[in-house]
Amino acid sequence: MTESTGPATHQGSCHCGKVRFEAKVDLGNVIACNCSICSRSGYVLTFVGQDAFELKAGEDALTDYQFGEKNIHHLFCATCGVRAFGRGTTKDGTPMFAVNVRCLEGVDADSLNITRMDGKSL
Ligand SMILES: [Zn+2]
């Protein structure tokens, strides 16, 4: 399961299950970042566009957190606190989703080839 086979559909959720989503992600392309929020949250992320992400439940269960330039919505479940995904837009206004691979069902994030990103220095 560590080999990349291209984008595949995975189910994701927060811990309590109020927030549920489906995302078509490429597990061969995941990052861990050392910036202030990623390191504290323990994120392992992969990025997808709007066509590859569907929130199935929990829009009203999400709390939004923003800081800095406020380009990104660092969402978390108001009940269990898990950060299953975030969303924002690229510079040209295209919606982007940052999926926390640790919240995908049946995925062992530690078995993946994780690219380390030095977001702290950006
Ligand atoms: Zn929850």
GROMACS .gro file of N, CA and C in nm, residues 39-101:
model
  189
   39SER      N    1   0.297   2.194   1.230
   39SER     CA    2   0.372   2.119   1.331
   39SER      C    3   0.286   2.096   1.455
   40ARG      N    4   0.210   2.197   1.492
   40ARG     CA    5   0.125   2.181   1.611
   40ARG      C    6   0.010   2.084   1.586
   41SER      N    7  -0.040   2.083   1.464
   41SER     CA    8  -0.156   2.000   1.432
   41SER      C    9  -0.119   1.857   1.394
   42GLY      N   10   0.006   1.837   1.356
   42GLY     CA   11   0.047   1.704   1.312
   42GLY      C   12  -0.006   1.669   1.175
   43TYR      N   13  -0.033   1.769   1.096
   43TYR     CA   14  -0.085   1.746   0.962
   43TYR      C   15   0.009   1.663   0.876
   44VAL      N   16  -0.050   1.570   0.801
   44VAL     CA   17   0.015   1.515   0.682
   44VAL      C   18  -0.084   1.545   0.570
   45LEU      N   19  -0.041   1.628   0.476
   45LEU     CA   20  -0.137   1.687   0.382
   45LEU      C   21  -0.117   1.643   0.238
   46THR      N   22  -0.228   1.640   0.167
   46THR     CA   23  -0.223   1.632   0.022
   46THR      C   24  -0.326   1.731  -0.030
   47PHE      N   25  -0.298   1.792  -0.144
   47PHE     CA   26  -0.381   1.902  -0.194
   47PHE      C   27  -0.462   1.859  -0.316
   48VAL      N   28  -0.589   1.896  -0.315
   48VAL     CA   29  -0.676   1.863  -0.427
   48VAL      C   30  -0.763   1.983  -0.463
   49GLY      N   31  -0.815   1.981  -0.584
   49GLY     CA   32  -0.907   2.085  -0.629
   49GLY      C   33  -1.050   2.053  -0.589
   50GLN      N   34  -1.138   2.145  -0.619
   50GLN     CA   35  -1.278   2.132  -0.579
   50GLN      C   36  -1.346   2.008  -0.638
   51ASP      N   37  -1.305   1.971  -0.760
   51ASP     CA   38  -1.369   1.857  -0.826
   51ASP      C   39  -1.331   1.725  -0.761
   52ALA      N   40  -1.228   1.728  -0.676
   52ALA     CA   41  -1.181   1.604  -0.612
   52ALA      C   42  -1.216   1.599  -0.464
   53PHE      N   43  -1.301   1.692  -0.421
   53PHE     CA   44  -1.335   1.696  -0.279
   53PHE      C   45  -1.485   1.715  -0.262
   54GLU      N   46  -1.544   1.633  -0.179
   54GLU     CA   47  -1.687   1.648  -0.150
   54GLU      C   48  -1.711   1.634  -0.001
   55LEU      N   49  -1.761   1.742   0.059
   55LEU     CA   50  -1.799   1.737   0.200
   55LEU      C   51  -1.933   1.668   0.210
   56LYS      N   52  -1.936   1.554   0.278
   56LYS     CA   53  -2.060   1.474   0.285
   56LYS      C   54  -2.145   1.518   0.403
   57ALA      N   55  -2.083   1.561   0.508
   57ALA     CA   56  -2.156   1.600   0.629
   57ALA      C   57  -2.069   1.691   0.713
   58GLY      N   58  -2.134   1.779   0.787
   58GLY     CA   59  -2.062   1.852   0.890
   58GLY      C   60  -2.023   1.995   0.859
   59GLU      N   61  -2.078   2.053   0.752
   59GLU     CA   62  -2.043   2.194   0.725
   59GLU      C   63  -2.070   2.279   0.850
   60ASP      N   64  -2.183   2.255   0.916
   60ASP     CA   65  -2.217   2.337   1.033
   60ASP      C   66  -2.144   2.293   1.160
   61ALA      N   67  -2.069   2.184   1.151
   61ALA     CA   68  -1.991   2.139   1.268
   61ALA      C   69  -1.849   2.196   1.265
   62LEU      N   70  -1.816   2.260   1.154
   62LEU     CA   71  -1.679   2.309   1.138
   62LEU      C   72  -1.660   2.447   1.200
   63THR      N   73  -1.550   2.462   1.268
   63THR     CA   74  -1.509   2.594   1.316
   63THR      C   75  -1.392   2.639   1.230
   64ASP      N   76  -1.392   2.765   1.195
   64ASP     CA   77  -1.289   2.819   1.108
   64ASP      C   78  -1.182   2.888   1.193
   65TYR      N   79  -1.058   2.866   1.156
   65TYR     CA   80  -0.948   2.936   1.222
   65TYR      C   81  -0.859   2.996   1.114
   66GLN      N   82  -0.831   3.122   1.128
   66GLN     CA   83  -0.745   3.189   1.030
   66GLN      C   84  -0.641   3.272   1.101
   67PHE      N   85  -0.527   3.286   1.038
   67PHE     CA   86  -0.422   3.371   1.095
   67PHE      C   87  -0.337   3.423   0.980
   68GLY      N   88  -0.243   3.509   1.012
   68GLY     CA   89  -0.150   3.560   0.911
   68GLY      C   90  -0.224   3.630   0.799
   69GLU      N   91  -0.198   3.588   0.678
   69GLU     CA   92  -0.260   3.653   0.562
   69GLU      C   93  -0.404   3.609   0.541
   70LYS      N   94  -0.448   3.513   0.617
   70LYS     CA   95  -0.587   3.465   0.615
   70LYS      C   96  -0.632   3.417   0.477
   71ASN      N   97  -0.541   3.353   0.407
   71ASN     CA   98  -0.576   3.293   0.279
   71ASN      C   99  -0.639   3.156   0.298
   72ILE      N  100  -0.605   3.092   0.408
   72ILE     CA  101  -0.645   2.953   0.429
   72ILE      C  102  -0.739   2.943   0.548
   73HIS      N  103  -0.842   2.862   0.530
   73HIS     CA  104  -0.934   2.833   0.640
   73HIS      C  105  -0.889   2.702   0.704
   74HIS      N  106  -0.834   2.714   0.824
   74HIS     CA  107  -0.789   2.595   0.897
   74HIS      C  108  -0.907   2.545   0.979
   75LEU      N  109  -0.983   2.456   0.918
   75LEU     CA  110  -1.109   2.413   0.979
   75LEU      C  111  -1.086   2.302   1.079
   76PHE      N  112  -1.170   2.301   1.182
   76PHE     CA  113  -1.168   2.188   1.274
   76PHE      C  114  -1.308   2.161   1.325
   77CYS      N  115  -1.330   2.037   1.366
   77CYS     CA  116  -1.460   1.997   1.418
   77CYS      C  117  -1.479   2.058   1.556
   78ALA      N  118  -1.592   2.127   1.575
   78ALA     CA  119  -1.618   2.195   1.702
   78ALA      C  120  -1.643   2.095   1.815
   79THR      N  121  -1.675   1.971   1.783
   79THR     CA  122  -1.701   1.871   1.887
   79THR      C  123  -1.574   1.799   1.929
   80CYS      N  124  -1.501   1.744   1.833
   80CYS     CA  125  -1.385   1.662   1.869
   80CYS      C  126  -1.251   1.732   1.844
   81GLY      N  127  -1.254   1.844   1.775
   81GLY     CA  128  -1.132   1.923   1.757
   81GLY      C  129  -1.039   1.875   1.647
   82VAL      N  130  -1.077   1.769   1.578
   82VAL     CA  131  -0.987   1.714   1.476
   82VAL      C  132  -0.989   1.801   1.351
   83ARG      N  133  -0.869   1.823   1.296
   83ARG     CA  134  -0.853   1.902   1.175
   83ARG      C  135  -0.841   1.807   1.056
   84ALA      N  136  -0.954   1.775   0.996
   84ALA     CA  137  -0.954   1.676   0.889
   84ALA      C  138  -0.915   1.735   0.754
   85PHE      N  139  -0.944   1.863   0.736
   85PHE     CA  140  -0.906   1.929   0.611
   85PHE      C  141  -0.911   2.080   0.629
   86GLY      N  142  -0.851   2.149   0.536
   86GLY     CA  143  -0.860   2.294   0.531
   86GLY      C  144  -0.894   2.334   0.389
   87ARG      N  145  -0.930   2.458   0.372
   87ARG     CA  146  -0.959   2.502   0.236
   87ARG      C  147  -0.916   2.648   0.216
   88GLY      N  148  -0.894   2.678   0.092
   88GLY     CA  149  -0.851   2.813   0.058
   88GLY      C  150  -0.857   2.830  -0.091
   89THR      N  151  -0.794   2.935  -0.139
   89THR     CA  152  -0.789   2.957  -0.284
   89THR      C  153  -0.646   2.988  -0.324
   90THR      N  154  -0.612   2.946  -0.443
   90THR     CA  155  -0.481   2.979  -0.497
   90THR      C  156  -0.481   3.126  -0.538
   91LYS      N  157  -0.366   3.175  -0.579
   91LYS     CA  158  -0.354   3.318  -0.614
   91LYS      C  159  -0.451   3.360  -0.723
   92ASP      N  160  -0.482   3.268  -0.815
   92ASP     CA  161  -0.575   3.304  -0.923
   92ASP      C  162  -0.721   3.273  -0.887
   93GLY      N  163  -0.746   3.243  -0.760
   93GLY     CA  164  -0.884   3.228  -0.715
   93GLY      C  165  -0.942   3.088  -0.726
   94THR      N  166  -0.858   2.990  -0.760
   94THR     CA  167  -0.907   2.853  -0.771
   94THR      C  168  -0.920   2.790  -0.632
   95PRO      N  169  -1.036   2.732  -0.602
   95PRO     CA  170  -1.052   2.668  -0.471
   95PRO      C  171  -0.957   2.548  -0.456
   96MET      N  172  -0.897   2.536  -0.337
   96MET     CA  173  -0.805   2.426  -0.308
   96MET      C  174  -0.840   2.368  -0.171
   97PHE      N  175  -0.825   2.238  -0.161
   97PHE     CA  176  -0.848   2.171  -0.035
   97PHE      C  177  -0.720   2.103   0.011
   98ALA      N  178  -0.690   2.118   0.136
   98ALA     CA  179  -0.575   2.051   0.196
   98ALA      C  180  -0.631   1.938   0.284
   99VAL      N  181  -0.614   1.817   0.238
   99VAL     CA  182  -0.672   1.702   0.307
   99VAL      C  183  -0.569   1.645   0.405
  100ASN      N  184  -0.610   1.627   0.529
  100ASN     CA  185  -0.523   1.565   0.628
  100ASN      C  186  -0.527   1.413   0.608
  101VAL      N  187  -0.420   1.360   0.553
  101VAL     CA  188  -0.414   1.218   0.519
  101VAL      C  189  -0.435   1.130   0.643
   0.00000   0.00000   0.00000
